[in-house]
Short mmCIF file of C-alpha atoms and ligand atoms in Angstrom, two decimals:
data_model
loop_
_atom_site.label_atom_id
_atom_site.label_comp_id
_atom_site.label_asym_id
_atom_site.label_seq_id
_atom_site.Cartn_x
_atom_site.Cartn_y
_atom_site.Cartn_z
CA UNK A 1 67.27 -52.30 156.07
CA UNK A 2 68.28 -49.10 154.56
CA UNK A 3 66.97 -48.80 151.25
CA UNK A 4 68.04 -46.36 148.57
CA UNK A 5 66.35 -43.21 147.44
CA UNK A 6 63.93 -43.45 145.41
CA UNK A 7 64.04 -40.48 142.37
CA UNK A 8 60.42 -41.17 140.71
CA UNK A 9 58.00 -43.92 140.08
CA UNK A 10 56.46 -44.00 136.51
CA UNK A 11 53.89 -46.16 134.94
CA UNK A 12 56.50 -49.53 133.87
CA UNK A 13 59.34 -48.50 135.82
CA UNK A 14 60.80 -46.75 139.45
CA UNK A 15 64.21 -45.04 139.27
CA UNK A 16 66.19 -45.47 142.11
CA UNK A 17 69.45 -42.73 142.78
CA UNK A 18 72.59 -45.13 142.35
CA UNK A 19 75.93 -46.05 143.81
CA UNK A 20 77.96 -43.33 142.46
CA UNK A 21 76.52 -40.11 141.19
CA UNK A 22 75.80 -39.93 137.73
CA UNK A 23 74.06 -43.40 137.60
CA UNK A 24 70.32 -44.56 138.76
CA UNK A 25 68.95 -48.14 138.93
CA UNK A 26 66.05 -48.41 137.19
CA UNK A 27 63.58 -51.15 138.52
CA UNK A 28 61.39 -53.06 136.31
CA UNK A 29 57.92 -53.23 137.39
CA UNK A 30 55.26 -56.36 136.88
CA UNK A 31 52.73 -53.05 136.00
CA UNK A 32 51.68 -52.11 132.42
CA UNK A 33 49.21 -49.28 131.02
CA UNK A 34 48.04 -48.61 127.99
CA UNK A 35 45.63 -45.98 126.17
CA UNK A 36 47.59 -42.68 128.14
CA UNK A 37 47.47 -45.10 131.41
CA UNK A 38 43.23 -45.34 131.30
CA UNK A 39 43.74 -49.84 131.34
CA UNK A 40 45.74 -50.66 134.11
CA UNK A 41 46.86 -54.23 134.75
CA UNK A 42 49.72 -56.26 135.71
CA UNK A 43 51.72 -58.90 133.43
CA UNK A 44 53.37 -61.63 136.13
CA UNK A 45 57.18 -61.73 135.00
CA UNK A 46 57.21 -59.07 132.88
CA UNK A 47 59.61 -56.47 134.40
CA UNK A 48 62.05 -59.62 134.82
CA UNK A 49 61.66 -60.02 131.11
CA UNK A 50 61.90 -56.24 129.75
CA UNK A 51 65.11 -55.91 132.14
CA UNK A 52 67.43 -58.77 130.47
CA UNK A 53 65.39 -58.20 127.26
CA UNK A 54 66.29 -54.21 127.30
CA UNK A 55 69.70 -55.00 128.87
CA UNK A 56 70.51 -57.60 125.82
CA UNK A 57 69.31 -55.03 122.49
CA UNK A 58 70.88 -51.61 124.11
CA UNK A 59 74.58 -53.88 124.74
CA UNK A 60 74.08 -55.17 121.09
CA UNK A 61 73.30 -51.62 119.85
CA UNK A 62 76.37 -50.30 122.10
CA UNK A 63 78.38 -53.00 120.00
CA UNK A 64 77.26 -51.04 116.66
CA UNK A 65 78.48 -47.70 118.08
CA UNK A 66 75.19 -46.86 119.27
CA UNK A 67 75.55 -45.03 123.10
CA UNK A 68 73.38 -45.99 125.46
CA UNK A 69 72.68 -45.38 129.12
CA UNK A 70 73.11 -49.22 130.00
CA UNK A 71 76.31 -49.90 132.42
CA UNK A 72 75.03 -53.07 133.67
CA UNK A 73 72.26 -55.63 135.42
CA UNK A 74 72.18 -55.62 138.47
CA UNK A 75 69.76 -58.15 139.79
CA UNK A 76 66.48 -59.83 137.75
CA UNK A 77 64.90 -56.54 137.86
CA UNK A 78 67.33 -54.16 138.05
CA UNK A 79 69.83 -52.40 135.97
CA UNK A 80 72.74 -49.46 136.65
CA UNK A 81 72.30 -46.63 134.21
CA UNK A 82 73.44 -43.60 133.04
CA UNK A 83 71.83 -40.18 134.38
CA UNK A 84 70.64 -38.12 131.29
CA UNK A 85 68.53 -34.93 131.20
CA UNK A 86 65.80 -36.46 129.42
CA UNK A 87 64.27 -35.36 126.20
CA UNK A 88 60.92 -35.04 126.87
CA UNK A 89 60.22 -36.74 123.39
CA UNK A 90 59.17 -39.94 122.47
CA UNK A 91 60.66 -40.66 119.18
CA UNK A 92 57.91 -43.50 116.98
CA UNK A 93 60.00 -45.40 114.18
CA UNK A 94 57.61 -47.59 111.71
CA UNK A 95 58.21 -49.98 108.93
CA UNK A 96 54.54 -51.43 108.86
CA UNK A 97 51.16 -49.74 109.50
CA UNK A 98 49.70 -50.77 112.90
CA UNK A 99 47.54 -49.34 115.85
CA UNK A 100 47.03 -45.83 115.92
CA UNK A 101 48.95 -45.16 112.71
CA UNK A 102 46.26 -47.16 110.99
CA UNK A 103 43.57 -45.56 112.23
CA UNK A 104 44.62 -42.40 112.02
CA UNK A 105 45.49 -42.50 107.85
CA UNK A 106 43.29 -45.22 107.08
CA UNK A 107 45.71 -47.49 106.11
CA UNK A 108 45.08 -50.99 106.88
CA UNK A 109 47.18 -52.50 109.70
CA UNK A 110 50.13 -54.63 108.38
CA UNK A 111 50.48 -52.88 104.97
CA UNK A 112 54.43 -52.50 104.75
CA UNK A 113 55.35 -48.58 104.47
CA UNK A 114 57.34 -46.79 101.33
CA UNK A 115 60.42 -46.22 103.93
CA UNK A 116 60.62 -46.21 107.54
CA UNK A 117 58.24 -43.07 109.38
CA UNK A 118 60.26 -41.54 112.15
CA UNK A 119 57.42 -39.49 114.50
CA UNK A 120 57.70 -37.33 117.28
CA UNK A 121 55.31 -37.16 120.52
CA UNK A 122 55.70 -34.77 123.18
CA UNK A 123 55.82 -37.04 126.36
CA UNK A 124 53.11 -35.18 128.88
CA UNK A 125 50.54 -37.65 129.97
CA UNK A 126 48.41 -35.26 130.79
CA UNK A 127 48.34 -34.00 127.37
CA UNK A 128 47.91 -37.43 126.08
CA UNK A 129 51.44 -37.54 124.39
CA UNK A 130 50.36 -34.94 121.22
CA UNK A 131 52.42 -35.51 117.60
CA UNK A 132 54.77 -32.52 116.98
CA UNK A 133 56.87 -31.55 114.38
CA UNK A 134 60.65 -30.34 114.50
CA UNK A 135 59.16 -26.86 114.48
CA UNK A 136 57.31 -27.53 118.02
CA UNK A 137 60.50 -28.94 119.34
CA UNK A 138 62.51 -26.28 118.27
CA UNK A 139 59.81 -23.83 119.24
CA UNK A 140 59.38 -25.21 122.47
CA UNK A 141 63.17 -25.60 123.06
CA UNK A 142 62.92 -29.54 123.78
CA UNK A 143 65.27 -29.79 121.71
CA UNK A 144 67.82 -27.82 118.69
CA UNK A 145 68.18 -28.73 115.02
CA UNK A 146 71.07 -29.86 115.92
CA UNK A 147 69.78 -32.22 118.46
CA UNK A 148 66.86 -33.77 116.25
CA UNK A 149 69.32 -34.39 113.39
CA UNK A 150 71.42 -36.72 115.73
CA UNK A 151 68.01 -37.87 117.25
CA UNK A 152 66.36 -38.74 114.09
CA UNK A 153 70.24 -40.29 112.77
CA UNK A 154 70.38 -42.62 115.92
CA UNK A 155 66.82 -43.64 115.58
CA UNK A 156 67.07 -44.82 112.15
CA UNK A 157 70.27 -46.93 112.96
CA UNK A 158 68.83 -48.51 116.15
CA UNK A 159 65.75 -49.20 113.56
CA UNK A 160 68.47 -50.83 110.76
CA UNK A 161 70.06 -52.66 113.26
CA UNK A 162 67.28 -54.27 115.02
CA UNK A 163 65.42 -55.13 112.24
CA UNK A 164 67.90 -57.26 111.05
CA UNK A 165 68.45 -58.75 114.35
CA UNK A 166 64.80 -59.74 114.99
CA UNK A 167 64.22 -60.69 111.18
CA UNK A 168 66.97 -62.91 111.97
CA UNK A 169 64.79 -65.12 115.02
CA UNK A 170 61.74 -65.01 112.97
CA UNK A 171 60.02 -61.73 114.42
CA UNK A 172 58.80 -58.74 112.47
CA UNK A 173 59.89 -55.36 113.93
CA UNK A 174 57.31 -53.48 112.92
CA UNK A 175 57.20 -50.33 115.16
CA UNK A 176 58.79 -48.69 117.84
CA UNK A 177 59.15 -46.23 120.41
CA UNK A 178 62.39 -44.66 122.19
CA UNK A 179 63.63 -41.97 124.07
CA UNK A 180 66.91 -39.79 124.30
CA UNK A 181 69.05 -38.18 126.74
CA UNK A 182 71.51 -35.93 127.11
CA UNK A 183 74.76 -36.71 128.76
CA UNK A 184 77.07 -34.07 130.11
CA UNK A 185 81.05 -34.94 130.72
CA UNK A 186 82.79 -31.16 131.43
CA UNK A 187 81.14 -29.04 128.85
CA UNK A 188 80.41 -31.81 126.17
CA UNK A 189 77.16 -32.98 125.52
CA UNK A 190 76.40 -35.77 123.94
CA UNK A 191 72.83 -37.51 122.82
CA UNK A 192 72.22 -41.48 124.18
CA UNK A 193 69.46 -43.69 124.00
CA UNK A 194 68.03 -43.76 127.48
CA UNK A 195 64.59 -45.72 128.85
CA UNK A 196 64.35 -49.11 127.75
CA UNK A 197 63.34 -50.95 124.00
CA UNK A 198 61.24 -53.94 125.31
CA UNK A 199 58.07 -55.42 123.97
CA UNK A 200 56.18 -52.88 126.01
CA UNK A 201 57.20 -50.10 123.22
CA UNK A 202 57.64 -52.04 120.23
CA UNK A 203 55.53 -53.87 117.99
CA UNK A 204 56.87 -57.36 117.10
CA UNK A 205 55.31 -60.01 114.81
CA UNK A 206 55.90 -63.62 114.38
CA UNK A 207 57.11 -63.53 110.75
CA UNK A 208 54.92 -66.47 109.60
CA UNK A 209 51.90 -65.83 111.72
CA UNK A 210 51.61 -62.34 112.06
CA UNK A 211 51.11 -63.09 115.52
CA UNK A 212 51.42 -60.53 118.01
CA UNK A 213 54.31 -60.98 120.27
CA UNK A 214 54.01 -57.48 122.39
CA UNK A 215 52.18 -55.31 124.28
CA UNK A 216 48.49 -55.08 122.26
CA UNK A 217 48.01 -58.49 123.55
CA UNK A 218 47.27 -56.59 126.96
CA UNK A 219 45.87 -53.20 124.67
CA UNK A 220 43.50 -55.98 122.76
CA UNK A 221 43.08 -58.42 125.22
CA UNK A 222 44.24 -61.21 123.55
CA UNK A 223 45.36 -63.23 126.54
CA UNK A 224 48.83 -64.92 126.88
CA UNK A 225 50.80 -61.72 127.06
CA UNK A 226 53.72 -63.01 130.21
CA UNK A 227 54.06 -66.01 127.30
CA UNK A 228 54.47 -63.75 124.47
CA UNK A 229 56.91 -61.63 125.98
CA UNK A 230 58.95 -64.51 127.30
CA UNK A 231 58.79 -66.48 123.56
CA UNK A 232 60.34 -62.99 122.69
CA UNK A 233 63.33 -63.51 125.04
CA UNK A 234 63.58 -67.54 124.19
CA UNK A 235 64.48 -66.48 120.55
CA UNK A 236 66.77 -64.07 121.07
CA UNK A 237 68.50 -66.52 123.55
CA UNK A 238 68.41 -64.77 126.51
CA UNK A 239 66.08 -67.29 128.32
CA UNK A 240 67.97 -70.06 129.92
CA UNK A 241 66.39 -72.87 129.31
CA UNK A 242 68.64 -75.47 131.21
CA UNK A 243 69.37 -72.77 134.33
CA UNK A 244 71.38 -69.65 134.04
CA UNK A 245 74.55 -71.51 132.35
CA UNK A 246 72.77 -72.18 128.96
CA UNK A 247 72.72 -68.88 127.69
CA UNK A 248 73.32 -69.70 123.94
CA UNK A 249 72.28 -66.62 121.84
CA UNK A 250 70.03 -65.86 119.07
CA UNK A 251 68.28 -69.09 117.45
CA UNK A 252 68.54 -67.85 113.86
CA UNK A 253 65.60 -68.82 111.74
CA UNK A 254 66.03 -70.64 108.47
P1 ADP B 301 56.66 -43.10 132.47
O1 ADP B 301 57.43 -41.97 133.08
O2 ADP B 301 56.25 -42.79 131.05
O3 ADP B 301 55.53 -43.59 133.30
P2 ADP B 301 58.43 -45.35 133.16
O4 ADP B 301 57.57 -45.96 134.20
O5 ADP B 301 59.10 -46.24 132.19
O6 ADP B 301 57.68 -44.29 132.24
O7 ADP B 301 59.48 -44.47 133.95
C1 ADP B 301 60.81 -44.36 133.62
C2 ADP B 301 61.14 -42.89 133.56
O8 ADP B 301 62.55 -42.74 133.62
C3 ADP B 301 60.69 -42.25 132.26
O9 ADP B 301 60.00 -41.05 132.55
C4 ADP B 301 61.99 -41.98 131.49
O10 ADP B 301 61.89 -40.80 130.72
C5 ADP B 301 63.00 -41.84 132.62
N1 ADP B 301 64.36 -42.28 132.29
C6 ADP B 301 64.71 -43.36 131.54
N2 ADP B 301 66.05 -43.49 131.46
C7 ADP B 301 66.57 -42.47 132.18
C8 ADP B 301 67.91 -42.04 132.46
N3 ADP B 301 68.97 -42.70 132.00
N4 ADP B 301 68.09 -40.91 133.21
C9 ADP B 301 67.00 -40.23 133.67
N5 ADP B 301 65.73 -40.57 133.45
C10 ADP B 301 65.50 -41.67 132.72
N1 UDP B 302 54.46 -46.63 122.16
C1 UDP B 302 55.00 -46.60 123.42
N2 UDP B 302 54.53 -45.70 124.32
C2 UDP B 302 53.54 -44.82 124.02
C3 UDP B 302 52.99 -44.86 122.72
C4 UDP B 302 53.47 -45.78 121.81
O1 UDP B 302 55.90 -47.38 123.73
O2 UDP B 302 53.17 -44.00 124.89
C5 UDP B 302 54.97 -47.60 121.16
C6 UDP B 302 53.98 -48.71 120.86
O3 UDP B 302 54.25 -49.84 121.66
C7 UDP B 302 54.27 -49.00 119.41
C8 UDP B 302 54.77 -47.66 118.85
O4 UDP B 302 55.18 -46.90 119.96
O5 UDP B 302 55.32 -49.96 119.29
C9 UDP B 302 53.72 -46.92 118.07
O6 UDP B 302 52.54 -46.85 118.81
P1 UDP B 302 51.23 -46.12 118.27
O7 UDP B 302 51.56 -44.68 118.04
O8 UDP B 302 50.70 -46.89 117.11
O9 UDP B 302 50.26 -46.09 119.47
P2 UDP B 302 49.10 -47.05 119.95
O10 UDP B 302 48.45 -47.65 118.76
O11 UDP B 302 49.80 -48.02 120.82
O12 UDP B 302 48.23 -46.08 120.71
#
């Protein structure tokens, strides 16, 4: 069987080139990492999951005006995408102290922040992902002024938007992280959300409970993580129940 050429594997996800040039399939792996990829492990289901549950936010944030790299699924694990030049930042949005932002102020996890905290780490794992400012990026040349105004302007809508959206099936959005790319059409340029916004890089919280319906239960061990991110998917509606015909949409809360 011929099989397609594969571009590069990363730690969650392989890109494969796609059917017509400017696109890739990205491919949803079972594998997770966490602390800069030093615990390894793999979550049964959960690239099925993260595809349909990435696929689902970035068409509802593409509704809002949001662009996105989505075009469309492709198979349980698979989705066509948009070729960017990746930025190689990942952009943190918070609304509520948790993991390493706790630690690292001393503020106890789950305190509610003033306003959302939009943060910036340079994406080298084998730098361990260092915080920079604008001034790095510029300095660097990641990225203009220009480009981290539009950055920072898209991140805070995606973080409006989905807030609401998850408040709305009982969950908590209390931190997340994305990435941007840029796409090229003759000599425009413009800035998309790229990568994926799963429970793998977002922090989500039964509103009630404060349970933790992401990735630290791998990080902390807390068991039940394929069951989390799947009760993650069943309220947002994207988890047929009754086969693939009873797709129903969001369960709003009361
Ligand atoms: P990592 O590289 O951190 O291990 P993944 O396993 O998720 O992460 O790999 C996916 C890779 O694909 C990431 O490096 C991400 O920056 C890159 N990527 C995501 N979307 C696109 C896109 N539309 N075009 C090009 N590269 C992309
Ligand atoms: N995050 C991510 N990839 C990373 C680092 C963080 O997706 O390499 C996400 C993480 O899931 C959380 C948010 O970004 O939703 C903030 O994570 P934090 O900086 O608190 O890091 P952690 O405590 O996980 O080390």
């Amino acid at each position: 069987m011929s099989r397609r050429r594969q571009i590069y594997e990363g730690k969650a996800k392989i890109l494969y080139e796609g059917p017509e040039p400017g696109t890739l399939v990205q491919y949803f792996k079972d594998d997770a990492t966490a602390f800069n990829a030093q615990k390894k492990g793999v979550i049964t289901g959960k690239g099925v999951l993260n595809n349909r549950i990435s696929e689902y936010l970035m068409m509802r944030l593409e509704e809002i005006g949001v662009p996105t790299h989505f075009v469309r699924r492709l198979n349980m694990r698979e989705q066509l995408v948009r070729e960017v030049e990746m930025i190689p930042i990942e952009v943190v949005v918070r609304n509520v102290a948790a993991g390493n932002f706790a630690e690292r102020f001393g503020v106890q996890e789950g305190q509610v922040l003033p306003r959302s905290i939009v943060e910036y780490y340079y994406k080298n794992d084998q730098l361990g992902d260092p915080m920079v400012s604008e001034e790095h990026i510029t300095a660097f040349g990641w990225a203009t002024t220009q480009d981290i105004d539009d950055i920072m302007a898209l991140a805070l809508r995606i973080n409006d938007f989905l807030s609401g959206l998850f408040l709305g099936v009982g969950l908590r959005f209390v931190d997340f992280k994305v990435e941007f790319g840029r796409l090229w059409s003759d000599e425009d340029m413009r800035i998309i959300l790229a990568d994926e916004i799963s429970p793998d890089c977002c922090r989500l919280w039964d509103l009630k409970t404060n349970e933790k319906l992401d990735k630290d239960r791998f990080r902390r061990d807390l068991g039940n993580v394929e069951e989390a991110y799947r009760e993650v998917a069943r309220r947002l509606g994207i988890l047929p129940e009754g086969g693939p015909q009873d797709l129903k949409g969001p369960k709003t809360m009361q």
